[in-house]
XYZ file of N, CA and C in Angstrom:
564
model
N -61.936 -107.643 107.544
C -61.144 -108.857 107.517
C -59.672 -108.484 107.628
N -58.966 -109.204 108.441
C -57.566 -108.901 108.686
C -56.697 -109.397 107.533
N -55.680 -108.657 107.220
C -54.765 -109.056 106.160
C -53.944 -110.250 106.607
N -53.726 -111.182 105.702
C -52.907 -112.340 106.053
C -51.459 -112.074 105.735
N -51.184 -111.006 105.064
C -49.862 -110.775 104.519
C -49.452 -109.337 104.821
N -48.183 -109.130 105.121
C -47.669 -107.777 105.257
C -46.660 -107.548 104.148
N -46.278 -106.326 103.956
C -45.307 -106.016 102.900
C -44.008 -106.782 103.121
N -43.577 -106.921 104.365
C -42.343 -107.651 104.670
C -42.495 -109.120 104.334
N -43.614 -109.708 104.751
C -43.856 -111.122 104.467
C -43.993 -111.341 102.969
N -44.710 -110.464 102.280
C -44.921 -110.609 100.840
C -43.602 -110.586 100.085
N -42.635 -109.813 100.565
C -41.329 -109.766 99.910
C -40.595 -111.096 100.061
N -40.965 -111.879 101.078
C -40.273 -113.133 101.345
C -40.951 -114.357 100.728
N -42.223 -114.236 100.336
C -42.887 -115.407 99.770
C -42.606 -115.494 98.279
N -42.750 -116.687 97.757
C -42.427 -116.947 96.358
C -43.356 -116.192 95.419
N -42.813 -115.832 94.281
C -43.633 -115.235 93.235
C -44.117 -116.336 92.316
N -45.314 -116.138 91.801
C -45.901 -117.104 90.875
C -46.593 -116.311 89.767
N -46.470 -116.824 88.570
C -47.181 -116.187 87.457
C -48.676 -116.291 87.704
N -49.350 -115.220 87.392
C -50.780 -115.152 87.639
C -51.387 -114.326 86.511
N -52.443 -114.838 85.922
C -53.141 -114.060 84.903
C -53.956 -112.963 85.573
N -53.860 -111.752 85.050
C -54.664 -110.646 85.566
C -55.297 -109.953 84.361
N -56.608 -109.907 84.374
C -57.370 -109.240 83.313
C -58.252 -108.192 83.984
N -58.166 -106.965 83.499
C -58.966 -105.879 84.077
C -60.275 -105.786 83.307
N -61.368 -105.761 84.058
C -62.683 -105.645 83.441
C -63.495 -104.612 84.228
N -63.846 -103.522 83.580
C -64.602 -102.441 84.221
C -63.923 -101.944 85.492
N -62.589 -101.836 85.456
C -61.837 -101.310 86.589
C -61.561 -102.306 87.699
N -61.943 -103.579 87.491
C -61.753 -104.622 88.508
C -60.779 -105.675 87.973
N -59.727 -106.000 88.748
C -58.833 -107.063 88.302
C -59.473 -108.432 88.531
N -59.335 -109.287 87.544
C -59.811 -110.671 87.644
C -58.579 -111.558 87.496
N -58.302 -112.337 88.546
C -57.082 -113.138 88.539
C -57.379 -114.589 88.152
N -56.382 -115.206 87.542
C -56.450 -116.618 87.182
C -55.136 -117.264 87.586
N -55.237 -118.350 88.347
C -54.031 -119.038 88.817
C -54.415 -120.440 89.282
N -53.510 -121.373 89.109
C -53.716 -122.732 89.606
C -52.982 -122.920 90.926
N -53.639 -123.601 91.874
C -53.047 -123.804 93.194
C -53.096 -125.292 93.553
N -52.944 -126.145 92.570
C -53.027 -127.588 92.789
C -51.968 -128.100 93.762
N -50.883 -127.354 93.944
C -49.820 -127.800 94.845
C -50.253 -127.780 96.309
N -51.433 -127.256 96.610
C -51.968 -127.353 97.974
C -52.262 -128.814 98.316
N -52.554 -129.595 97.288
C -52.988 -130.974 97.499
C -51.802 -131.929 97.408
N -51.604 -132.689 98.474
C -50.610 -133.763 98.486
C -51.341 -135.079 98.770
N -50.617 -136.164 98.978
C -51.238 -137.476 99.200
C -52.126 -137.473 100.452
N -51.678 -136.817 101.505
C -52.459 -136.785 102.741
C -53.775 -136.024 102.553
N -53.719 -134.910 101.825
C -54.927 -134.122 101.559
C -55.906 -134.936 100.719
N -55.408 -135.649 99.707
C -56.285 -136.502 98.890
C -56.977 -137.549 99.764
N -56.220 -138.141 100.666
C -56.774 -139.145 101.571
C -57.858 -138.530 102.463
N -57.593 -137.335 102.985
C -58.572 -136.680 103.850
C -59.823 -136.273 103.081
N -59.665 -135.874 101.816
C -60.839 -135.544 101.010
C -61.740 -136.764 100.807
N -61.153 -137.941 100.790
C -61.921 -139.187 100.594
C -62.434 -139.773 101.915
N -62.202 -139.104 103.034
C -62.521 -139.664 104.353
C -64.014 -139.728 104.662
N -64.824 -138.940 103.994
C -66.237 -138.866 104.330
C -66.546 -137.727 105.287
N -65.512 -137.127 105.875
C -65.697 -135.967 106.753
C -65.667 -134.697 105.910
N -66.401 -133.700 106.342
C -66.436 -132.429 105.627
C -65.084 -131.737 105.765
N -64.518 -131.328 104.654
C -63.245 -130.618 104.607
C -63.439 -129.322 103.847
N -62.663 -128.308 104.221
C -62.777 -127.007 103.551
C -61.480 -126.627 102.870
N -61.644 -125.997 101.731
C -60.537 -125.383 101.010
C -60.879 -123.907 100.899
N -59.998 -123.050 101.398
C -60.242 -121.609 101.385
C -59.089 -120.931 100.653
N -59.445 -120.082 99.698
C -58.462 -119.313 98.944
C -58.761 -117.839 99.179
N -57.754 -117.096 99.657
C -57.900 -115.661 99.886
C -56.899 -114.933 99.000
N -57.414 -114.014 98.202
C -56.564 -113.184 97.338
C -56.686 -111.746 97.798
N -55.548 -111.063 97.886
C -55.535 -109.669 98.301
C -54.659 -108.869 97.349
N -55.071 -107.641 97.102
C -54.288 -106.714 96.282
C -53.588 -105.734 97.217
N -52.302 -105.498 96.950
C -51.503 -104.575 97.757
C -50.791 -103.581 96.847
N -50.701 -102.358 97.306
C -49.845 -101.392 96.643
C -48.417 -101.730 97.036
N -47.520 -101.685 96.095
C -46.119 -102.031 96.362
C -45.595 -101.205 97.528
N -45.023 -101.890 98.541
C -44.459 -101.223 99.703
C -45.459 -100.896 100.802
N -46.713 -101.265 100.633
C -47.745 -100.961 101.614
C -48.298 -102.265 102.189
N -48.467 -102.326 103.503
C -48.927 -103.571 104.129
C -50.446 -103.633 104.300
N -51.144 -102.602 103.902
C -52.600 -102.592 104.025
C -53.226 -102.985 102.690
N -54.078 -104.011 102.671
C -54.634 -104.448 101.387
C -55.605 -103.429 100.792
N -55.550 -103.322 99.474
C -56.511 -102.486 98.749
C -57.856 -103.196 98.670
N -57.803 -104.510 98.474
C -59.026 -105.298 98.313
C -58.734 -106.744 98.686
N -59.777 -107.440 99.101
C -59.663 -108.853 99.476
C -60.830 -109.621 98.881
N -60.555 -110.835 98.434
C -61.614 -111.728 97.964
C -61.326 -113.111 98.517
N -62.347 -113.749 99.076
C -62.208 -115.091 99.621
C -63.141 -116.037 98.880
N -62.602 -117.186 98.543
C -63.346 -118.232 97.844
C -63.234 -119.488 98.690
N -64.345 -120.174 98.904
C -64.325 -121.335 99.790
C -65.109 -122.496 99.193
N -64.550 -123.689 99.329
C -65.226 -124.934 98.945
C -65.346 -125.811 100.184
N -66.532 -126.350 100.414
C -66.719 -127.362 101.457
C -66.922 -128.679 100.729
N -66.074 -129.651 101.027
C -66.060 -130.913 100.290
C -66.385 -132.070 101.225
N -67.334 -132.897 100.811
C -67.678 -134.099 101.573
C -67.775 -135.265 100.606
N -67.093 -136.343 100.934
C -67.193 -137.551 100.114
C -68.359 -138.384 100.621
N -69.297 -138.666 99.733
C -70.460 -139.487 100.061
C -70.077 -140.943 99.815
N -69.848 -141.683 100.891
C -69.361 -143.057 100.746
C -70.415 -143.970 100.121
N -71.699 -143.636 100.250
C -72.750 -144.477 99.658
C -72.853 -144.236 98.162
N -72.814 -142.993 97.773
C -72.906 -142.641 96.346
C -71.546 -142.702 95.656
N -70.487 -142.784 96.428
C -69.111 -142.772 95.936
C -68.859 -141.576 95.014
N -69.233 -140.415 95.547
C -69.013 -139.166 94.821
C -68.770 -138.052 95.833
N -68.296 -136.934 95.330
C -67.953 -135.787 96.170
C -69.023 -134.711 96.052
N -69.510 -134.233 97.188
C -70.396 -133.074 97.233
C -69.529 -131.862 97.519
N -69.631 -130.853 96.661
C -68.863 -129.626 96.826
C -69.846 -128.473 96.972
N -69.761 -127.780 98.097
C -70.601 -126.610 98.342
C -69.757 -125.359 98.198
N -70.212 -124.476 97.320
C -69.575 -123.186 97.108
C -70.673 -122.152 97.313
N -70.625 -121.492 98.456
C -71.739 -120.607 98.804
C -72.997 -121.447 98.957
N -74.048 -121.057 98.281
C -75.302 -121.822 98.337
C -75.413 -122.857 97.231
N -74.443 -122.862 96.350
C -74.455 -123.781 95.211
C -73.819 -125.114 95.600
N -74.463 -126.199 95.203
C -73.944 -127.548 95.472
C -73.670 -128.242 94.147
N -72.485 -128.816 94.044
C -72.099 -129.543 92.840
C -71.633 -130.929 93.251
N -71.735 -131.878 92.343
C -71.334 -133.252 92.630
C -70.297 -133.688 91.590
N -69.236 -134.339 92.086
C -68.163 -134.810 91.209
C -67.850 -136.265 91.509
N -67.444 -136.998 90.477
C -67.136 -138.419 90.627
C -65.705 -138.658 91.109
N -64.780 -137.755 90.733
C -63.362 -137.994 91.029
C -62.766 -136.842 91.829
N -61.769 -137.171 92.638
C -61.092 -136.163 93.454
C -60.389 -135.125 92.574
N -59.898 -135.529 91.405
C -59.234 -134.583 90.496
C -60.195 -133.490 90.044
N -61.459 -133.834 89.848
C -62.454 -132.842 89.465
C -62.686 -131.838 90.595
N -62.685 -132.333 91.818
C -62.842 -131.456 92.990
C -61.665 -130.497 93.073
N -60.459 -131.004 92.902
C -59.258 -130.178 92.976
C -59.303 -129.097 91.897
N -59.684 -129.484 90.677
C -59.786 -128.497 89.602
C -60.839 -127.438 89.919
N -61.974 -127.849 90.448
C -63.064 -126.905 90.737
C -62.681 -125.929 91.843
N -61.996 -126.421 92.847
C -61.691 -125.580 94.009
C -60.364 -124.845 93.922
N -59.431 -125.330 93.108
C -58.084 -124.752 93.117
C -57.586 -124.268 91.764
N -58.437 -124.289 90.759
C -58.105 -123.670 89.474
C -58.927 -122.386 89.404
N -58.340 -121.305 89.850
C -59.027 -120.020 89.930
C -58.978 -119.374 88.547
N -60.150 -119.071 88.019
C -60.219 -118.547 86.662
C -61.101 -117.296 86.621
N -60.470 -116.141 86.544
C -61.202 -114.888 86.421
C -61.900 -114.438 87.689
N -61.317 -114.725 88.856
C -61.922 -114.318 90.124
C -61.686 -112.826 90.362
N -62.766 -112.039 90.539
C -62.583 -110.612 90.811
C -62.032 -110.385 92.216
N -61.113 -109.451 92.333
C -60.541 -109.087 93.629
C -60.925 -107.638 93.901
N -61.991 -107.452 94.650
C -62.453 -106.121 95.000
C -63.412 -105.534 93.989
N -63.548 -104.219 94.087
C -64.440 -103.455 93.215
C -63.652 -102.326 92.569
N -64.208 -101.729 91.540
C -63.508 -100.677 90.797
C -63.071 -99.530 91.709
N -63.906 -99.152 92.669
C -63.536 -98.022 93.537
C -62.357 -98.345 94.452
N -62.037 -99.627 94.657
C -60.863 -100.002 95.455
C -59.561 -99.583 94.760
N -59.608 -99.426 93.429
C -58.409 -99.150 92.640
C -58.387 -97.736 92.057
N -59.423 -96.954 92.331
C -59.532 -95.609 91.750
C -58.353 -94.709 92.133
N -57.852 -94.815 93.359
C -56.764 -93.938 93.825
C -55.368 -94.458 93.500
N -55.274 -95.611 92.859
C -53.948 -96.172 92.567
C -53.721 -96.380 91.062
N -54.524 -95.732 90.239
C -54.319 -95.844 88.782
C -52.915 -95.373 88.419
N -52.252 -96.170 87.595
C -50.901 -95.836 87.175
C -49.822 -96.220 88.173
N -50.217 -96.811 89.295
C -49.250 -97.228 90.323
C -49.072 -98.737 90.292
N -47.989 -99.195 90.954
C -47.673 -100.619 90.986
C -48.377 -101.315 92.143
N -48.969 -102.467 91.839
C -49.598 -103.309 92.849
C -49.185 -104.762 92.607
N -49.471 -105.597 93.571
C -49.304 -107.035 93.398
C -50.450 -107.735 94.112
N -50.622 -108.998 93.797
C -51.657 -109.810 94.422
C -50.984 -110.896 95.254
N -51.450 -111.069 96.467
C -50.954 -112.132 97.338
C -52.095 -113.138 97.506
N -51.753 -114.414 97.448
C -52.749 -115.484 97.549
C -52.342 -116.437 98.660
N -53.330 -116.831 99.455
C -53.132 -117.838 100.505
C -54.222 -118.882 100.323
N -53.808 -120.120 100.093
C -54.737 -121.239 99.975
C -54.542 -122.138 101.186
N -55.655 -122.520 101.817
C -55.586 -123.331 103.029
C -56.484 -124.556 102.899
N -55.982 -125.663 103.393
C -56.792 -126.874 103.473
C -57.222 -127.061 104.916
N -58.507 -127.096 105.128
C -59.135 -127.321 106.428
C -58.667 -126.336 107.501
N -58.804 -125.024 107.228
C -58.425 -124.038 108.251
C -59.443 -123.999 109.370
N -59.002 -123.558 110.537
C -59.905 -123.346 111.660
C -60.369 -121.901 111.596
N -61.653 -121.679 111.668
C -62.235 -120.345 111.647
C -61.654 -119.506 112.777
N -61.330 -118.230 112.487
C -60.712 -117.357 113.496
C -61.566 -117.231 114.748
N -62.868 -117.095 114.585
C -63.762 -116.986 115.741
C -63.754 -118.248 116.570
N -63.770 -119.382 115.911
C -63.732 -120.672 116.607
C -62.402 -120.852 117.334
N -61.322 -120.407 116.724
C -60.004 -120.506 117.348
C -59.968 -119.699 118.640
N -60.458 -118.456 118.596
C -60.490 -117.633 119.806
C -61.327 -118.306 120.889
N -62.445 -118.897 120.485
C -63.317 -119.553 121.450
C -62.619 -120.762 122.088
N -61.912 -121.544 121.286
C -61.207 -122.718 121.801
C -60.110 -122.330 122.782
N -59.477 -121.195 122.542
C -58.330 -120.804 123.346
C -58.654 -119.812 124.455
N -59.915 -119.450 124.591
C -60.306 -118.499 125.630
C -60.009 -119.084 126.997
N -59.441 -118.270 127.861
C -59.104 -118.704 129.207
C -60.376 -119.031 129.982
N -60.412 -120.174 130.649
C -61.606 -120.592 131.378
C -61.700 -119.943 132.758
N -60.624 -119.364 133.241
C -60.654 -118.805 134.603
C -60.884 -117.295 134.611
N -61.278 -116.725 133.467
C -61.570 -115.301 133.430
C -60.325 -114.434 133.391
N -59.181 -114.989 133.105
C -57.966 -114.201 132.947
C -57.179 -114.012 134.227
N -57.482 -114.746 135.292
C -56.769 -114.601 136.550
C -55.366 -115.174 136.521
N -55.088 -116.092 135.621
C -53.783 -116.733 135.538
C -52.882 -115.899 134.632
N -51.781 -115.319 135.171
C -50.947 -114.438 134.357
C -50.212 -115.165 133.234
N -50.021 -116.458 133.353
C -49.315 -117.166 132.292
C -50.257 -117.579 131.168
N -51.549 -117.537 131.391
C -52.543 -117.935 130.394
C -52.369 -117.261 129.046
N -52.363 -115.915 128.984
C -52.236 -115.255 127.689
C -50.933 -115.590 126.964
N -49.847 -115.736 127.690
C -48.573 -116.088 127.080
C -48.650 -117.465 126.436
N -49.176 -118.430 127.168
C -49.320 -119.789 126.640
C -50.241 -119.790 125.429
N -51.338 -119.060 125.519
C -52.288 -119.007 124.408
C -51.615 -118.448 123.162
N -50.850 -117.387 123.277
C -50.194 -116.814 122.106
C -49.177 -117.760 121.488
N -48.481 -118.516 122.303
C -47.507 -119.483 121.781
C -48.216 -120.652 121.113
N -49.237 -121.170 121.761
C -49.936 -122.361 121.271
C -50.845 -122.036 120.094
N -51.381 -120.828 120.030
C -52.336 -120.449 118.976
C -51.776 -120.725 117.586
N -50.475 -120.458 117.403
C -49.880 -120.684 116.087
C -50.000 -122.128 115.650
N -49.916 -123.061 116.594
C -50.032 -124.476 116.261
C -51.480 -124.936 116.146
N -52.301 -124.571 117.122
C -53.679 -125.047 117.163
C -54.512 -124.458 116.034
N -54.303 -123.208 115.724
C -55.171 -122.512 114.780
C -54.655 -122.530 113.346
N -53.674 -123.333 113.053
C -53.164 -123.445 111.696
C -54.044 -124.366 110.860
N -54.105 -124.082 109.582
C -54.749 -124.992 108.643
C -53.878 -126.233 108.531
N -54.461 -127.327 108.061
C -53.688 -128.556 107.880
C -52.578 -128.375 106.846
N -52.832 -127.563 105.839
C -51.834 -127.319 104.800
C -52.071 -125.925 104.226
N -50.973 -125.195 103.945
C -51.068 -123.823 103.450
C -50.080 -123.617 102.309
N -50.524 -122.887 101.302
C -49.648 -122.448 100.218
C -49.844 -120.944 100.080
N -48.738 -120.198 100.079
C -48.788 -118.742 99.926
C -47.842 -118.326 98.810
N -48.270 -117.326 98.043
C -47.415 -116.780 96.997
C -47.950 -115.408 96.608
N -47.151 -114.715 95.816
C -47.562 -113.402 95.321
C -47.285 -113.313 93.834
N -47.947 -112.379 93.206
C -47.731 -112.146 91.773
C -46.563 -111.188 91.602
N -46.022 -111.152 90.397
C -45.085 -110.061 90.103
C -45.858 -108.735 90.169
N -45.134 -107.654 90.291
C -45.748 -106.326 90.350
C -46.402 -106.003 89.004
N -47.568 -105.350 89.097
C -48.308 -104.939 87.895
C -48.749 -103.490 88.060
N -48.874 -102.812 86.951
C -49.341 -101.427 86.977
C -50.857 -101.405 86.783
N -51.526 -100.602 87.614
C -52.987 -100.458 87.513
C -53.296 -99.573 86.299
N -54.141 -100.068 85.388
C -54.475 -99.245 84.202
C -55.331 -98.039 84.555
């Protein structure tokens, strides 16, 4: 999986307090990301169409742009207009909620999420790391984005790749994104 963040970008994004608890050599992060949701997102969650919320957390060694570990958490949310409730799919698990606030809490209140495995941190004990988080509302899958933007003429048009690279940033963006990083922490 490709890193969403580089050391340069991480230095420019906002810092946010984040709980980090180490358990058996694995960091477990806790953070709220409710600010991903605005009035438009609430409206779209109630639309009856399937919407996705994806949260990606990555651990980085200070000054290094290659992630030590990555963890992705995803919620698929559909409002059932007949039952007047929300179906939330997380992996193979399905949960039902009566209110949009419950959905937001379930999908965006991250509590004790492990980021990687113990062996991901074995070589950085005693060194400084930070966690970068990217939360997206209704992102387009990278594979689907490439498929949508693939040149139909087999690459014969020299301007095609240039246009695709310029347009990709707009077409393949999530509807809403929040990015932040934790303060630096020392690996125990």
